[in-house]
Tab-separated table of C-alpha atoms in Angstrom:
chain	number	residue	atom	x	y	z
F	1	MET	CA	-28.378	-24.404	53.676
F	2	SER	CA	-29.253	-23.844	50.390
F	3	GLY	CA	-29.650	-20.212	51.106
F	4	ARG	CA	-27.382	-19.494	53.242
F	5	ARG	CA	-24.248	-17.438	52.297
F	6	VAL	CA	-20.692	-18.903	52.171
F	7	ARG	CA	-19.009	-16.561	54.375
F	8	LYS	CA	-16.131	-15.133	53.189
F	9	GLY	CA	-12.458	-15.048	55.037
F	10	ARG	CA	-9.221	-15.133	55.089
F	11	LEU	CA	-7.320	-18.234	52.604
F	12	PRO	CA	-6.071	-20.290	52.818
F	13	VAL	CA	-2.101	-19.977	52.093
F	14	VAL	CA	-1.642	-23.721	50.332
F	15	LEU	CA	-4.674	-22.362	48.031
F	16	VAL	CA	-3.360	-18.972	47.788
F	17	VAL	CA	0.105	-20.152	46.317
F	18	PRO	CA	-0.917	-22.495	43.861
F	19	ALA	CA	-3.744	-20.301	42.447
F	20	VAL	CA	-1.766	-17.865	41.270
F	21	LEU	CA	0.598	-19.574	40.389
F	22	GLY	CA	-1.846	-21.331	38.272
F	23	LEU	CA	-3.108	-17.140	37.082
F	24	ALA	CA	0.138	-15.856	35.984
F	25	PHE	CA	0.845	-19.812	34.664
F	26	LEU	CA	-2.141	-18.364	32.267
F	27	VAL	CA	-2.319	-14.697	32.138
F	28	LEU	CA	1.965	-13.749	32.022
F	29	PRO	CA	2.900	-15.563	27.908
F	30	LEU	CA	-0.832	-13.653	26.636
F	31	VAL	CA	1.785	-9.981	28.866
F	32	GLY	CA	4.967	-11.446	27.314
F	33	LEU	CA	2.653	-11.318	23.564
F	34	LEU	CA	1.502	-7.868	23.415
F	35	ALA	CA	5.732	-6.230	25.797
F	36	ARG	CA	6.701	-7.686	22.558
F	37	THR	CA	4.857	-6.177	19.751
F	38	GLU	CA	6.072	-2.477	18.100
F	39	TRP	CA	2.591	-0.885	18.740
F	40	SER	CA	4.558	1.901	16.273
F	41	GLU	CA	4.594	-0.439	13.468
F	42	PHE	CA	1.302	-2.372	14.384
F	43	PRO	CA	-0.833	-0.160	11.458
F	44	SER	CA	1.770	-0.452	8.875
F	45	ARG	CA	2.251	-4.529	9.682
F	46	LEU	CA	-1.946	-5.380	9.764
F	47	LEU	CA	-1.650	-3.727	6.342
F	48	SER	CA	0.371	-5.126	4.841
F	49	ALA	CA	0.183	-8.105	1.792
F	50	GLU	CA	1.231	-10.226	3.548
F	51	VAL	CA	-1.251	-10.091	7.150
F	52	GLY	CA	-3.879	-8.245	5.004
F	53	GLU	CA	-4.399	-11.440	2.919
F	54	ALA	CA	-4.500	-13.918	5.949
F	55	LEU	CA	-6.737	-11.831	7.658
F	56	ARG	CA	-9.068	-10.913	5.127
F	57	LEU	CA	-8.640	-14.902	3.822
F	58	SER	CA	-9.639	-16.388	8.015
F	59	LEU	CA	-12.840	-14.042	8.125
F	60	VAL	CA	-14.589	-14.875	4.473
F	61	CYS	CA	-13.550	-18.745	5.392
F	62	ALA	CA	-14.991	-18.824	9.006
F	63	SER	CA	-18.002	-17.283	8.265
F	64	LEU	CA	-18.634	-19.743	5.513
F	65	ALA	CA	-17.862	-22.257	7.764
F	66	THR	CA	-20.314	-20.919	10.300
F	67	VAL	CA	-22.878	-20.631	8.308
F	68	VAL	CA	-22.531	-24.312	7.539
F	69	CYS	CA	-22.845	-25.228	10.676
F	70	VAL	CA	-25.465	-22.952	11.788
F	71	VAL	CA	-27.475	-23.891	8.604
F	72	LEU	CA	-26.618	-27.984	10.050
F	73	GLY	CA	-26.296	-27.686	13.685
F	74	VAL	CA	-28.751	-25.963	14.685
F	75	PRO	CA	-31.618	-28.779	12.829
F	76	LEU	CA	-29.099	-31.605	13.998
F	77	ALA	CA	-29.483	-29.907	17.753
F	78	TRP	CA	-33.312	-29.853	17.961
F	79	MET	CA	-32.632	-33.520	16.445
F	80	LEU	CA	-31.118	-34.447	19.738
F	81	ALA	CA	-32.980	-32.599	22.270
F	82	ARG	CA	-36.334	-33.310	21.284
F	83	GLY	CA	-36.246	-35.867	18.449
F	84	ASP	CA	-37.035	-40.019	19.403
F	85	ILE	CA	-34.447	-41.290	18.163
F	86	PRO	CA	-33.009	-44.821	18.753
F	87	GLY	CA	-29.000	-44.509	19.965
F	88	ARG	CA	-29.305	-40.917	21.239
F	89	ARG	CA	-26.823	-41.346	23.357
F	90	LEU	CA	-24.833	-42.535	20.751
F	91	VAL	CA	-25.233	-39.938	17.988
F	92	ARG	CA	-24.877	-37.407	20.650
F	93	ALA	CA	-21.239	-38.159	21.842
F	94	LEU	CA	-20.272	-39.439	18.103
F	95	VAL	CA	-21.792	-34.804	17.376
F	96	THR	CA	-19.023	-33.830	20.414
F	97	VAL	CA	-16.059	-36.666	19.037
F	98	PRO	CA	-14.391	-33.431	17.117
F	99	LEU	CA	-14.353	-31.171	20.939
F	100	VAL	CA	-11.567	-33.891	22.224
F	101	LEU	CA	-9.965	-35.526	18.714
F	102	PRO	CA	-6.334	-34.139	18.164
F	103	PRO	CA	-6.939	-31.539	15.325
F	104	VAL	CA	-4.303	-33.127	12.531
F	105	VAL	CA	-6.314	-36.216	13.098
F	106	GLY	CA	-10.113	-34.756	12.041
F	107	GLY	CA	-7.468	-33.632	9.213
F	108	VAL	CA	-6.416	-37.163	8.744
F	109	ALA	CA	-10.434	-38.296	8.470
F	110	LEU	CA	-11.856	-35.859	5.942
F	111	LEU	CA	-8.456	-36.355	4.006
F	112	LEU	CA	-9.290	-40.181	3.650
F	113	VAL	CA	-12.702	-39.245	3.044
F	114	LEU	CA	-13.362	-37.038	0.847
F	115	GLY	CA	-10.121	-37.871	-0.893
F	116	LYS	CA	-9.622	-37.783	-4.909
F	117	ARG	CA	-9.599	-41.207	-4.053
F	118	GLY	CA	-11.949	-41.087	-1.387
F	119	PRO	CA	-15.871	-42.632	-0.772
F	120	VAL	CA	-17.084	-39.460	-1.013
F	121	GLY	CA	-14.581	-37.492	-2.342
F	122	GLY	CA	-14.452	-39.884	-5.353
F	123	LEU	CA	-18.106	-38.971	-6.646
F	124	LEU	CA	-17.428	-35.409	-5.847
F	125	GLU	CA	-14.996	-36.074	-8.645
F	126	SER	CA	-16.453	-37.629	-11.318
F	127	TRP	CA	-19.877	-36.770	-10.701
F	128	PHE	CA	-19.164	-33.021	-10.906
F	129	GLY	CA	-15.460	-32.119	-10.744
F	130	VAL	CA	-15.506	-30.953	-7.485
F	131	SER	CA	-11.912	-31.404	-5.715
F	132	LEU	CA	-12.528	-30.077	-1.536
F	133	PRO	CA	-8.713	-30.305	-0.029
F	134	PHE	CA	-5.925	-28.417	-0.720
F	135	THR	CA	-8.043	-26.080	-1.643
F	136	THR	CA	-10.428	-22.902	0.165
F	137	ALA	CA	-13.254	-25.183	-0.030
F	138	GLY	CA	-11.694	-27.572	1.502
F	139	VAL	CA	-10.940	-24.644	4.756
F	140	VAL	CA	-14.411	-24.110	4.847
F	141	VAL	CA	-15.037	-27.853	5.323
F	142	ALA	CA	-12.130	-28.431	7.975
F	143	GLU	CA	-12.961	-24.992	10.100
F	144	ALA	CA	-16.592	-26.867	9.963
F	145	PHE	CA	-15.678	-30.173	11.246
F	146	VAL	CA	-14.396	-28.872	13.790
F	147	ALA	CA	-16.130	-26.022	14.544
F	148	MET	CA	-20.065	-27.436	14.618
F	149	PRO	CA	-19.837	-29.363	18.094
F	150	PHE	CA	-19.592	-26.432	20.398
F	151	LEU	CA	-22.549	-24.892	18.189
F	152	VAL	CA	-23.787	-28.160	18.332
F	153	ILE	CA	-23.816	-28.459	22.269
F	154	SER	CA	-25.321	-24.556	22.746
F	155	VAL	CA	-27.449	-25.160	21.227
F	156	GLU	CA	-29.332	-28.029	22.490
F	157	GLY	CA	-28.429	-27.278	26.114
F	158	ALA	CA	-30.566	-24.187	25.167
F	159	LEU	CA	-33.827	-26.353	23.700
F	160	ARG	CA	-33.732	-28.391	26.800
F	161	ALA	CA	-33.729	-25.592	29.078
F	162	ALA	CA	-36.922	-24.141	27.493
F	163	ASP	CA	-40.216	-24.050	28.926
F	164	PRO	CA	-41.205	-26.474	26.190
F	165	ARG	CA	-45.173	-25.427	26.936
F	166	ALA	CA	-45.622	-22.979	24.548
F	167	GLU	CA	-45.122	-25.812	22.485
F	168	GLU	CA	-47.292	-28.172	23.336
F	169	ALA	CA	-49.554	-24.960	22.947
F	170	ALA	CA	-49.101	-24.307	19.536
F	171	ALA	CA	-49.576	-28.471	18.499
F	172	THR	CA	-52.372	-28.457	20.150
F	173	LEU	CA	-54.178	-25.628	17.862
F	174	GLY	CA	-53.289	-27.319	15.017
F	175	ALA	CA	-49.131	-25.882	14.383
F	176	SER	CA	-47.237	-28.172	12.156
F	177	ARG	CA	-43.822	-29.040	13.545
F	178	TRP	CA	-42.133	-26.678	11.334
F	179	LEU	CA	-44.281	-23.800	11.947
F	180	THR	CA	-43.873	-24.521	15.730
F	181	PHE	CA	-40.382	-24.657	15.447
F	182	ARG	CA	-39.993	-21.381	13.192
F	183	ARG	CA	-42.933	-19.282	15.003
F	184	ILE	CA	-42.275	-20.031	18.927
F	185	THR	CA	-38.858	-22.623	19.391
F	186	LEU	CA	-36.297	-21.196	17.386
F	187	PRO	CA	-37.211	-17.376	18.950
F	188	SER	CA	-36.858	-18.857	22.692
F	189	VAL	CA	-34.024	-20.695	21.660
F	190	MET	CA	-32.315	-17.230	20.338
F	191	PRO	CA	-29.433	-16.667	22.138
F	192	GLY	CA	-28.015	-19.343	22.677
F	193	VAL	CA	-28.069	-19.473	19.063
F	194	VAL	CA	-26.194	-16.343	19.022
F	195	ALA	CA	-23.345	-17.798	21.623
F	196	GLY	CA	-22.959	-20.706	19.129
F	197	THR	CA	-22.779	-19.174	16.737
F	198	VAL	CA	-20.500	-16.694	18.075
F	199	LEU	CA	-18.264	-19.818	20.142
F	200	CYS	CA	-18.324	-21.236	16.689
F	201	TRP	CA	-16.581	-18.567	14.765
F	202	ALA	CA	-14.284	-18.041	16.853
F	203	ARG	CA	-13.386	-21.502	16.750
F	204	ALA	CA	-12.988	-21.783	13.264
F	205	LEU	CA	-11.091	-18.795	12.979
F	206	GLY	CA	-8.289	-20.532	14.900
F	207	GLU	CA	-8.451	-23.628	13.231
F	208	PHE	CA	-4.968	-25.035	12.341
F	209	GLY	CA	-4.186	-28.137	12.334
F	210	ALA	CA	-7.374	-29.346	10.793
F	211	THR	CA	-6.832	-26.864	8.270
F	212	ILE	CA	-3.220	-27.671	6.863
F	213	THR	CA	-3.458	-31.383	6.652
F	214	PHE	CA	-6.767	-31.045	4.363
F	215	ALA	CA	-6.642	-27.567	2.974
F	216	GLY	CA	-2.385	-27.790	3.237
F	217	ASN	CA	-0.898	-24.447	2.892
F	218	PHE	CA	-0.677	-21.898	0.330
F	219	PRO	CA	-0.212	-18.680	0.209
F	220	GLY	CA	-3.387	-16.541	-1.097
F	221	GLU	CA	-5.756	-19.978	-0.899
F	222	THR	CA	-4.852	-21.332	2.108
F	223	THR	CA	-3.448	-19.812	4.325
F	224	THR	CA	-4.963	-18.977	7.019
F	225	MET	CA	-3.938	-16.849	9.913
F	226	PRO	CA	-2.837	-19.538	12.775
F	227	LEU	CA	-1.083	-20.721	9.735
F	228	ALA	CA	-0.182	-17.471	8.908
F	229	VAL	CA	1.645	-17.159	12.191
F	230	TYR	CA	3.074	-20.680	12.163
F	231	LEU	CA	4.820	-20.135	8.687
F	232	ALA	CA	5.731	-15.660	9.888
F	233	LEU	CA	7.466	-17.353	13.320
F	234	GLU	CA	10.878	-18.172	11.444
F	235	THR	CA	10.694	-15.439	8.551
F	236	ASP	CA	9.282	-12.654	10.806
F	237	PRO	CA	8.760	-13.038	13.689
F	238	GLN	CA	6.755	-9.055	14.554
F	239	ALA	CA	4.482	-10.555	11.244
F	240	ALA	CA	3.894	-13.635	13.382
F	241	ILE	CA	2.910	-11.589	16.222
F	242	VAL	CA	0.471	-9.281	14.470
F	243	LEU	CA	-1.577	-12.262	13.656
F	244	SER	CA	-1.576	-13.880	16.896
F	245	VAL	CA	-2.306	-10.184	18.558
F	246	VAL	CA	-5.161	-10.021	16.444
F	247	LEU	CA	-6.611	-13.722	16.916
F	248	LEU	CA	-5.897	-12.531	20.898
F	249	ALA	CA	-8.487	-9.432	20.757
F	250	VAL	CA	-10.827	-11.730	18.597
F	251	SER	CA	-10.618	-14.785	21.631
F	252	VAL	CA	-10.742	-11.306	24.371
F	253	ALA	CA	-13.871	-10.444	22.014
F	254	VAL	CA	-15.930	-13.899	22.446
F	255	LEU	CA	-15.530	-13.566	25.788
F	256	ALA	CA	-16.864	-10.528	26.690
F	257	SER	CA	-19.555	-10.894	24.207
F	258	LEU	CA	-20.386	-13.924	26.328
F	259	ARG	CA	-20.049	-12.925	29.742
F	260	ASP	CA	-23.041	-13.675	31.195
F	261	ARG	CA	-23.617	-16.947	29.589
F	262	TRP	CA	-20.732	-18.028	30.266
F	263	VAL	CA	-18.779	-16.260	32.887
F	264	GLY	CA	-20.379	-14.117	34.373
F	265	GLY	CA	-23.586	-16.761	35.156
């Protein structure tokens, strides 16, 4: 049975109709966005000060958040996949909570912990004079909080799928755990790391709820592209459309780059 190919034939109307409606429901808003774009003015608006500022801030913050996620998330994924730790299922569940948690709630949680009156934020303020809320650094923290699970899940899945025999052979030859991880484990799961990094970066670039709650909306300092879209809808709809098209292009580029791993597979 497993070797048989499924016979392709005429699809039943009862399935085709809702399938077409579902496709239209997902595609038509995107088509409408592109249709309403004034392409003749697109380059000039893209190079305008407001759009350029939001774009620059978004790219910088998303890239910094991705670096934070890679530095912290890859070891965390390795610990979940290979480490013998108590309560691993609970830890994994906690790691994936930001995936389903409303971003605004995540922003409130960050504000309560990292704010000036929070247990961690208070220490940062008194010891180092560092305040994260409503700053560019706060944008990076909010984006990293929301995006890190995408990296952890991808890398953990790659680690679980990897053949551990090479690592075992290295251990029998006297290689340390760190040397084995650096020379054998990490190169073998690099496609998963790259895929997780790209997904993480794209998620950080599009983050809105946690950012506006924890970092606020201050032009030039915390106003990223999603926040700029929200503001521009009331004053300059074409600027909002330009920023939306840029975010759409980034999303399509991410899906295209990960086609073999997430779509085509």
